């Protein structure tokens, strides 16, 4: 963990896209929760940046309305929290707005007689990233006062690029403008409580370790099912589709945790190195292999959604059978499956073990030992195992050993994913963030699917009825 000593120093949060969806759904609540827990620096201000013609009061009224509607905790604290928030109106693409912001922040530092820490959160559509980060740099906003004083950090949300080349270009631009320790690439799945537990579960329990390879594992499946349709996000979704929306990032990140080797030390660098290595081991498919190992679908009515092209061939469901080239996992099917309009909301990783090599028992009709690592709708780890049924004969039945996070930790408060991320950004801990190596390896794996599906167009795109679709076998 770095820079913990600077944690409590005066800090300014600048949020680009303060009136956008991400702030409404995630960032506002997380900042407020940190505030209530007194985990924000004692002296802090939030500058919201957006195109709307607002002033401070109008922005506060807008945010207050969200807080009231979503019923945040302790309403008596709403106004005290909002008094830390200010507004800057401007176009993300015009440098003058950034210069204006720099003047404002300069005045704050002067008032505080202190060079404050500054955090720039890009809660904006990724197409504006290149121009925005350039403007941040040109205006001097991201220049720390000195190596020891007033750190500056830039936070970007996925998707990082739309393919390998654009991700690489973005990465090169970031590397030119900022130091790696200033860049925080968010994949909020990494901050989910149960996802953070995977390393503890895999490497803190010796009984799993000898079995974690192709000799014992039959398959690993990562599933992210969502009942919701694309809703108001049609315009965004129709440019990416399910695979790039959640497969390229959240799901591959989960898979990496299940495939990776034990890191040498529990440090961000070592953990990311191992995750990235696991991702680079994924077999890259030819067009024919894509056709043989992947399936995609689109829910009925998708092309009538707002913002979606009338003849769109974008997938809202996919199922892929991938493989790793790592000697420990060669030949083990790695299944990635996700969709909108599914029969249930469920995110899980399922590791199915092989049957025992001995033929002592008649287990053919029984469920293999299976580990369910459930992330949504609630956090739970369970293991199906076989045990003898009481009586004279040797009949085996499947049973479950399980650990339900919420039941077990009923009285403990769970930390929300964005709360954990923001807290770590302030502390300067990059463990829960994605490295550029991981992102590029993810794109390398994904690209053959996107290219092949683009060429195939409507061919092989299966329609399904949203609502009770359980995926394909
Ligand atoms: C986002 C995707 O990154 O992740 C959404 O853009 C998806 O389409 C969401 O619904 C899923 O995240 P969570 O935390 O709700 O499981």
PDB file of C-alpha atoms in Angstrom, residues 56-247:
ATOM      1  CA  UNK A  56     -23.536  25.275  -7.348  1.00  0.00           C
ATOM      2  CA  UNK A  57     -27.059  25.507  -5.972  1.00  0.00           C
ATOM      3  CA  UNK A  58     -28.656  23.851  -8.980  1.00  0.00           C
ATOM      4  CA  UNK A  59     -26.169  21.006  -8.899  1.00  0.00           C
ATOM      5  CA  UNK A  60     -26.783  20.470  -5.187  1.00  0.00           C
ATOM      6  CA  UNK A  61     -30.543  20.484  -5.739  1.00  0.00           C
ATOM      7  CA  UNK A  62     -30.115  17.931  -8.537  1.00  0.00           C
ATOM      8  CA  UNK A  63     -27.986  15.660  -6.327  1.00  0.00           C
ATOM      9  CA  UNK A  64     -30.280  16.124  -3.341  1.00  0.00           C
ATOM     10  CA  UNK A  65     -33.175  14.928  -5.439  1.00  0.00           C
ATOM     11  CA  UNK A  66     -31.250  11.723  -6.221  1.00  0.00           C
ATOM     12  CA  UNK A  67     -30.393  11.234  -2.541  1.00  0.00           C
ATOM     13  CA  UNK A  68     -34.012  11.702  -1.521  1.00  0.00           C
ATOM     14  CA  UNK A  69     -35.328   9.442  -4.240  1.00  0.00           C
ATOM     15  CA  UNK A  70     -32.878   6.662  -3.529  1.00  0.00           C
ATOM     16  CA  UNK A  71     -33.231   7.133   0.215  1.00  0.00           C
ATOM     17  CA  UNK A  72     -29.612   7.331   1.257  1.00  0.00           C
ATOM     18  CA  UNK A  73     -28.864   6.840   4.959  1.00  0.00           C
ATOM     19  CA  UNK A  74     -29.085   9.620   7.565  1.00  0.00           C
ATOM     20  CA  UNK A  75     -30.965  12.350   5.661  1.00  0.00           C
ATOM     21  CA  UNK A  76     -29.941  14.919   8.262  1.00  0.00           C
ATOM     22  CA  UNK A  77     -26.407  14.739   6.861  1.00  0.00           C
ATOM     23  CA  UNK A  78     -27.403  15.326   3.217  1.00  0.00           C
ATOM     24  CA  UNK A  79     -26.931  19.085   3.265  1.00  0.00           C
ATOM     25  CA  UNK A  80     -23.678  19.005   5.198  1.00  0.00           C
ATOM     26  CA  UNK A  81     -22.279  16.626   2.587  1.00  0.00           C
ATOM     27  CA  UNK A  82     -23.639  18.655  -0.337  1.00  0.00           C
ATOM     28  CA  UNK A  83     -22.050  21.837   0.998  1.00  0.00           C
ATOM     29  CA  UNK A  84     -18.694  20.328  -0.094  1.00  0.00           C
ATOM     30  CA  UNK A  85     -19.846  20.204  -3.715  1.00  0.00           C
ATOM     31  CA  UNK A  86     -19.274  22.849  -6.394  1.00  0.00           C
ATOM     32  CA  UNK A  87     -20.046  23.064 -10.058  1.00  0.00           C
ATOM     33  CA  UNK A  88     -17.948  23.844 -13.122  1.00  0.00           C
ATOM     34  CA  UNK A  89     -19.759  24.206 -16.399  1.00  0.00           C
ATOM     35  CA  UNK A  90     -17.860  23.335 -19.541  1.00  0.00           C
ATOM     36  CA  UNK A  91     -17.390  21.265 -22.619  1.00  0.00           C
ATOM     37  CA  UNK A  92     -15.134  18.222 -22.100  1.00  0.00           C
ATOM     38  CA  UNK A  93     -13.447  18.968 -25.394  1.00  0.00           C
ATOM     39  CA  UNK A  94     -12.524  22.624 -24.874  1.00  0.00           C
ATOM     40  CA  UNK A  95      -9.320  23.518 -23.104  1.00  0.00           C
ATOM     41  CA  UNK A  96     -10.634  26.834 -21.738  1.00  0.00           C
ATOM     42  CA  UNK A  97     -12.994  24.993 -19.378  1.00  0.00           C
ATOM     43  CA  UNK A  98     -10.024  23.129 -17.901  1.00  0.00           C
ATOM     44  CA  UNK A  99      -8.052  26.325 -17.523  1.00  0.00           C
ATOM     45  CA  UNK A 100     -11.028  27.783 -15.705  1.00  0.00           C
ATOM     46  CA  UNK A 101     -11.110  24.740 -13.444  1.00  0.00           C
ATOM     47  CA  UNK A 102      -7.364  25.027 -12.795  1.00  0.00           C
ATOM     48  CA  UNK A 103      -7.849  28.634 -11.672  1.00  0.00           C
ATOM     49  CA  UNK A 104     -10.639  27.601  -9.313  1.00  0.00           C
ATOM     50  CA  UNK A 105      -8.615  24.777  -7.787  1.00  0.00           C
ATOM     51  CA  UNK A 106      -5.606  27.098  -7.506  1.00  0.00           C
ATOM     52  CA  UNK A 107      -7.753  29.510  -5.486  1.00  0.00           C
ATOM     53  CA  UNK A 108      -8.836  26.705  -3.154  1.00  0.00           C
ATOM     54  CA  UNK A 109      -5.221  25.717  -2.538  1.00  0.00           C
ATOM     55  CA  UNK A 110      -4.420  29.348  -1.815  1.00  0.00           C
ATOM     56  CA  UNK A 111      -7.289  29.590   0.685  1.00  0.00           C
ATOM     57  CA  UNK A 112      -6.189  26.370   2.320  1.00  0.00           C
ATOM     58  CA  UNK A 113      -2.554  27.497   2.111  1.00  0.00           C
ATOM     59  CA  UNK A 114      -1.858  23.967   1.073  1.00  0.00           C
ATOM     60  CA  UNK A 115      -1.201  22.073  -2.138  1.00  0.00           C
ATOM     61  CA  UNK A 116      -4.125  19.623  -2.014  1.00  0.00           C
ATOM     62  CA  UNK A 117      -4.306  16.116  -3.472  1.00  0.00           C
ATOM     63  CA  UNK A 118      -6.412  15.986  -6.621  1.00  0.00           C
ATOM     64  CA  UNK A 119      -8.386  13.156  -8.043  1.00  0.00           C
ATOM     65  CA  UNK A 120      -9.936  13.330 -11.539  1.00  0.00           C
ATOM     66  CA  UNK A 121     -12.754  10.849 -12.140  1.00  0.00           C
ATOM     67  CA  UNK A 122     -13.722  10.377 -15.795  1.00  0.00           C
ATOM     68  CA  UNK A 123     -17.378   9.353 -15.487  1.00  0.00           C
ATOM     69  CA  UNK A 124     -17.933  10.208 -19.158  1.00  0.00           C
ATOM     70  CA  UNK A 125     -18.426   8.259 -22.406  1.00  0.00           C
ATOM     71  CA  UNK A 126     -15.079   6.668 -23.311  1.00  0.00           C
ATOM     72  CA  UNK A 127     -15.018   8.359 -26.745  1.00  0.00           C
ATOM     73  CA  UNK A 128     -14.044  11.595 -25.029  1.00  0.00           C
ATOM     74  CA  UNK A 129     -11.169  10.044 -23.035  1.00  0.00           C
ATOM     75  CA  UNK A 130      -8.367  10.948 -25.487  1.00  0.00           C
ATOM     76  CA  UNK A 131      -9.319  14.621 -25.667  1.00  0.00           C
ATOM     77  CA  UNK A 132     -10.184  14.857 -21.993  1.00  0.00           C
ATOM     78  CA  UNK A 133      -6.910  13.448 -20.721  1.00  0.00           C
ATOM     79  CA  UNK A 134      -5.027  15.622 -23.151  1.00  0.00           C
ATOM     80  CA  UNK A 135      -6.797  18.698 -21.809  1.00  0.00           C
ATOM     81  CA  UNK A 136      -6.144  17.617 -18.238  1.00  0.00           C
ATOM     82  CA  UNK A 137      -2.469  17.432 -19.032  1.00  0.00           C
ATOM     83  CA  UNK A 138      -2.277  20.648 -21.088  1.00  0.00           C
ATOM     84  CA  UNK A 139      -4.056  22.700 -18.423  1.00  0.00           C
ATOM     85  CA  UNK A 140      -1.515  21.542 -15.838  1.00  0.00           C
ATOM     86  CA  UNK A 141      -4.303  20.161 -13.640  1.00  0.00           C
ATOM     87  CA  UNK A 142      -2.659  16.777 -13.252  1.00  0.00           C
ATOM     88  CA  UNK A 143       0.790  18.139 -12.486  1.00  0.00           C
ATOM     89  CA  UNK A 144       1.574  17.438  -8.826  1.00  0.00           C
ATOM     90  CA  UNK A 145       3.084  20.359  -6.880  1.00  0.00           C
ATOM     91  CA  UNK A 146       6.169  18.234  -6.253  1.00  0.00           C
ATOM     92  CA  UNK A 147       6.925  14.501  -5.998  1.00  0.00           C
ATOM     93  CA  UNK A 148       6.087  14.627  -2.283  1.00  0.00           C
ATOM     94  CA  UNK A 149       3.284  17.129  -2.303  1.00  0.00           C
ATOM     95  CA  UNK A 150      -0.215  17.100  -3.775  1.00  0.00           C
ATOM     96  CA  UNK A 151      -0.597  13.853  -5.655  1.00  0.00           C
ATOM     97  CA  UNK A 152      -2.903  13.775  -8.678  1.00  0.00           C
ATOM     98  CA  UNK A 153      -4.741  10.649  -9.880  1.00  0.00           C
ATOM     99  CA  UNK A 154      -6.789   9.969 -12.995  1.00  0.00           C
ATOM    100  CA  UNK A 155      -9.594   7.422 -12.849  1.00  0.00           C
ATOM    101  CA  UNK A 156     -10.992   5.819 -15.989  1.00  0.00           C
ATOM    102  CA  UNK A 157     -13.905   3.434 -16.356  1.00  0.00           C
ATOM    103  CA  UNK A 158     -14.079   0.486 -18.722  1.00  0.00           C
ATOM    104  CA  UNK A 159     -14.342   0.026 -21.675  1.00  0.00           C
ATOM    105  CA  UNK A 160     -10.718   0.859 -22.385  1.00  0.00           C
ATOM    106  CA  UNK A 161     -10.787   1.101 -26.145  1.00  0.00           C
ATOM    107  CA  UNK A 162     -13.058  -0.735 -28.517  1.00  0.00           C
ATOM    108  CA  UNK A 163     -10.464  -3.218 -29.758  1.00  0.00           C
ATOM    109  CA  UNK A 164      -6.803  -4.103 -29.267  1.00  0.00           C
ATOM    110  CA  UNK A 165      -5.455  -1.202 -31.341  1.00  0.00           C
ATOM    111  CA  UNK A 166      -7.572   1.509 -29.732  1.00  0.00           C
ATOM    112  CA  UNK A 167      -6.826   0.117 -26.253  1.00  0.00           C
ATOM    113  CA  UNK A 168      -3.128   0.231 -27.075  1.00  0.00           C
ATOM    114  CA  UNK A 169      -3.386   3.778 -28.413  1.00  0.00           C
ATOM    115  CA  UNK A 170      -5.181   4.895 -25.251  1.00  0.00           C
ATOM    116  CA  UNK A 171      -2.586   3.168 -23.150  1.00  0.00           C
ATOM    117  CA  UNK A 172       0.271   4.862 -25.010  1.00  0.00           C
ATOM    118  CA  UNK A 173      -1.384   8.236 -24.599  1.00  0.00           C
ATOM    119  CA  UNK A 174      -1.885   7.652 -20.877  1.00  0.00           C
ATOM    120  CA  UNK A 175       1.717   6.518 -20.491  1.00  0.00           C
ATOM    121  CA  UNK A 176       2.912   9.666 -22.257  1.00  0.00           C
ATOM    122  CA  UNK A 177       0.881  12.014 -20.074  1.00  0.00           C
ATOM    123  CA  UNK A 178       0.954  10.355 -16.642  1.00  0.00           C
ATOM    124  CA  UNK A 179       2.985   8.024 -14.489  1.00  0.00           C
ATOM    125  CA  UNK A 180       1.527   4.541 -13.978  1.00  0.00           C
ATOM    126  CA  UNK A 181       0.925   5.216 -10.280  1.00  0.00           C
ATOM    127  CA  UNK A 182      -1.366   8.100 -11.275  1.00  0.00           C
ATOM    128  CA  UNK A 183      -3.633   5.935 -13.446  1.00  0.00           C
ATOM    129  CA  UNK A 184      -6.554   3.957 -11.976  1.00  0.00           C
ATOM    130  CA  UNK A 185      -8.419   1.763 -14.470  1.00  0.00           C
ATOM    131  CA  UNK A 186     -11.728   0.693 -12.988  1.00  0.00           C
ATOM    132  CA  UNK A 187     -13.385  -2.671 -13.486  1.00  0.00           C
ATOM    133  CA  UNK A 188     -15.859  -2.576 -10.619  1.00  0.00           C
ATOM    134  CA  UNK A 189     -16.077  -6.381 -10.529  1.00  0.00           C
ATOM    135  CA  UNK A 190     -12.634  -6.460  -8.945  1.00  0.00           C
ATOM    136  CA  UNK A 191     -13.992  -4.557  -5.953  1.00  0.00           C
ATOM    137  CA  UNK A 192     -16.932  -6.824  -5.220  1.00  0.00           C
ATOM    138  CA  UNK A 193     -16.631  -8.408  -1.800  1.00  0.00           C
ATOM    139  CA  UNK A 194     -16.782 -11.999  -3.058  1.00  0.00           C
ATOM    140  CA  UNK A 195     -14.412 -11.307  -5.928  1.00  0.00           C
ATOM    141  CA  UNK A 196     -11.911  -9.903  -3.445  1.00  0.00           C
ATOM    142  CA  UNK A 197     -12.299 -13.139  -1.527  1.00  0.00           C
ATOM    143  CA  UNK A 198     -11.263 -15.389  -4.437  1.00  0.00           C
ATOM    144  CA  UNK A 199      -7.551 -15.077  -3.693  1.00  0.00           C
ATOM    145  CA  UNK A 200      -8.098 -15.873  -0.012  1.00  0.00           C
ATOM    146  CA  UNK A 201     -10.269 -18.826  -0.927  1.00  0.00           C
ATOM    147  CA  UNK A 202      -7.911 -20.236  -3.543  1.00  0.00           C
ATOM    148  CA  UNK A 203      -4.586 -19.643  -1.878  1.00  0.00           C
ATOM    149  CA  UNK A 204      -5.507 -19.678   1.802  1.00  0.00           C
ATOM    150  CA  UNK A 205      -6.914 -23.217   1.673  1.00  0.00           C
ATOM    151  CA  UNK A 206      -4.412 -25.971   1.068  1.00  0.00           C
ATOM    152  CA  UNK A 207      -7.011 -28.659   0.267  1.00  0.00           C
ATOM    153  CA  UNK A 208      -7.842 -27.004  -3.058  1.00  0.00           C
ATOM    154  CA  UNK A 209      -4.336 -26.592  -4.306  1.00  0.00           C
ATOM    155  CA  UNK A 210      -3.416 -30.129  -5.431  1.00  0.00           C
ATOM    156  CA  UNK A 211      -6.772 -30.418  -7.244  1.00  0.00           C
ATOM    157  CA  UNK A 212      -6.476 -27.153  -9.147  1.00  0.00           C
ATOM    158  CA  UNK A 213      -5.464 -28.469 -12.559  1.00  0.00           C
ATOM    159  CA  UNK A 214      -6.564 -30.478 -15.608  1.00  0.00           C
ATOM    160  CA  UNK A 215      -6.170 -33.792 -13.757  1.00  0.00           C
ATOM    161  CA  UNK A 216      -9.054 -32.961 -11.431  1.00  0.00           C
ATOM    162  CA  UNK A 217     -10.972 -30.087 -12.995  1.00  0.00           C
ATOM    163  CA  UNK A 218     -13.486 -30.977 -15.678  1.00  0.00           C
ATOM    164  CA  UNK A 219     -14.547 -27.431 -16.602  1.00  0.00           C
ATOM    165  CA  UNK A 220     -14.747 -23.858 -15.334  1.00  0.00           C
ATOM    166  CA  UNK A 221     -17.801 -21.760 -16.207  1.00  0.00           C
ATOM    167  CA  UNK A 222     -18.230 -18.049 -15.711  1.00  0.00           C
ATOM    168  CA  UNK A 223     -21.847 -16.910 -15.982  1.00  0.00           C
ATOM    169  CA  UNK A 224     -23.267 -13.417 -15.846  1.00  0.00           C
ATOM    170  CA  UNK A 225     -27.019 -13.568 -16.382  1.00  0.00           C
ATOM    171  CA  UNK A 226     -29.152 -10.438 -16.271  1.00  0.00           C
ATOM    172  CA  UNK A 227     -32.926 -10.261 -16.429  1.00  0.00           C
ATOM    173  CA  UNK A 228     -32.864  -6.602 -17.467  1.00  0.00           C
ATOM    174  CA  UNK A 229     -32.914  -5.599 -21.094  1.00  0.00           C
ATOM    175  CA  UNK A 230     -30.744  -2.780 -22.421  1.00  0.00           C
ATOM    176  CA  UNK A 231     -33.225  -0.118 -21.259  1.00  0.00           C
ATOM    177  CA  UNK A 232     -32.079   3.433 -21.854  1.00  0.00           C
ATOM    178  CA  UNK A 233     -28.549   2.322 -22.801  1.00  0.00           C
ATOM    179  CA  UNK A 234     -29.402   1.129 -26.304  1.00  0.00           C
ATOM    180  CA  UNK A 235     -27.198   3.745 -27.992  1.00  0.00           C
ATOM    181  CA  UNK A 236     -24.122   2.594 -26.069  1.00  0.00           C
ATOM    182  CA  UNK A 237     -24.947  -1.108 -26.073  1.00  0.00           C
ATOM    183  CA  UNK A 238     -25.536  -1.345 -29.796  1.00  0.00           C
ATOM    184  CA  UNK A 239     -21.945  -0.303 -30.436  1.00  0.00           C
ATOM    185  CA  UNK A 240     -20.480  -2.975 -28.182  1.00  0.00           C
ATOM    186  CA  UNK A 241     -22.787  -5.956 -27.579  1.00  0.00           C
ATOM    187  CA  UNK A 242     -22.704  -8.404 -24.673  1.00  0.00           C
ATOM    188  CA  UNK A 243     -19.208  -9.735 -25.267  1.00  0.00           C
ATOM    189  CA  UNK A 244     -17.534  -6.337 -25.152  1.00  0.00           C
ATOM    190  CA  UNK A 245     -19.882  -4.967 -22.494  1.00  0.00           C
ATOM    191  CA  UNK A 246     -19.230  -7.606 -19.826  1.00  0.00           C
ATOM    192  CA  UNK A 247     -17.190 -10.445 -21.399  1.00  0.00           C
TER     193      UNK A 247
END
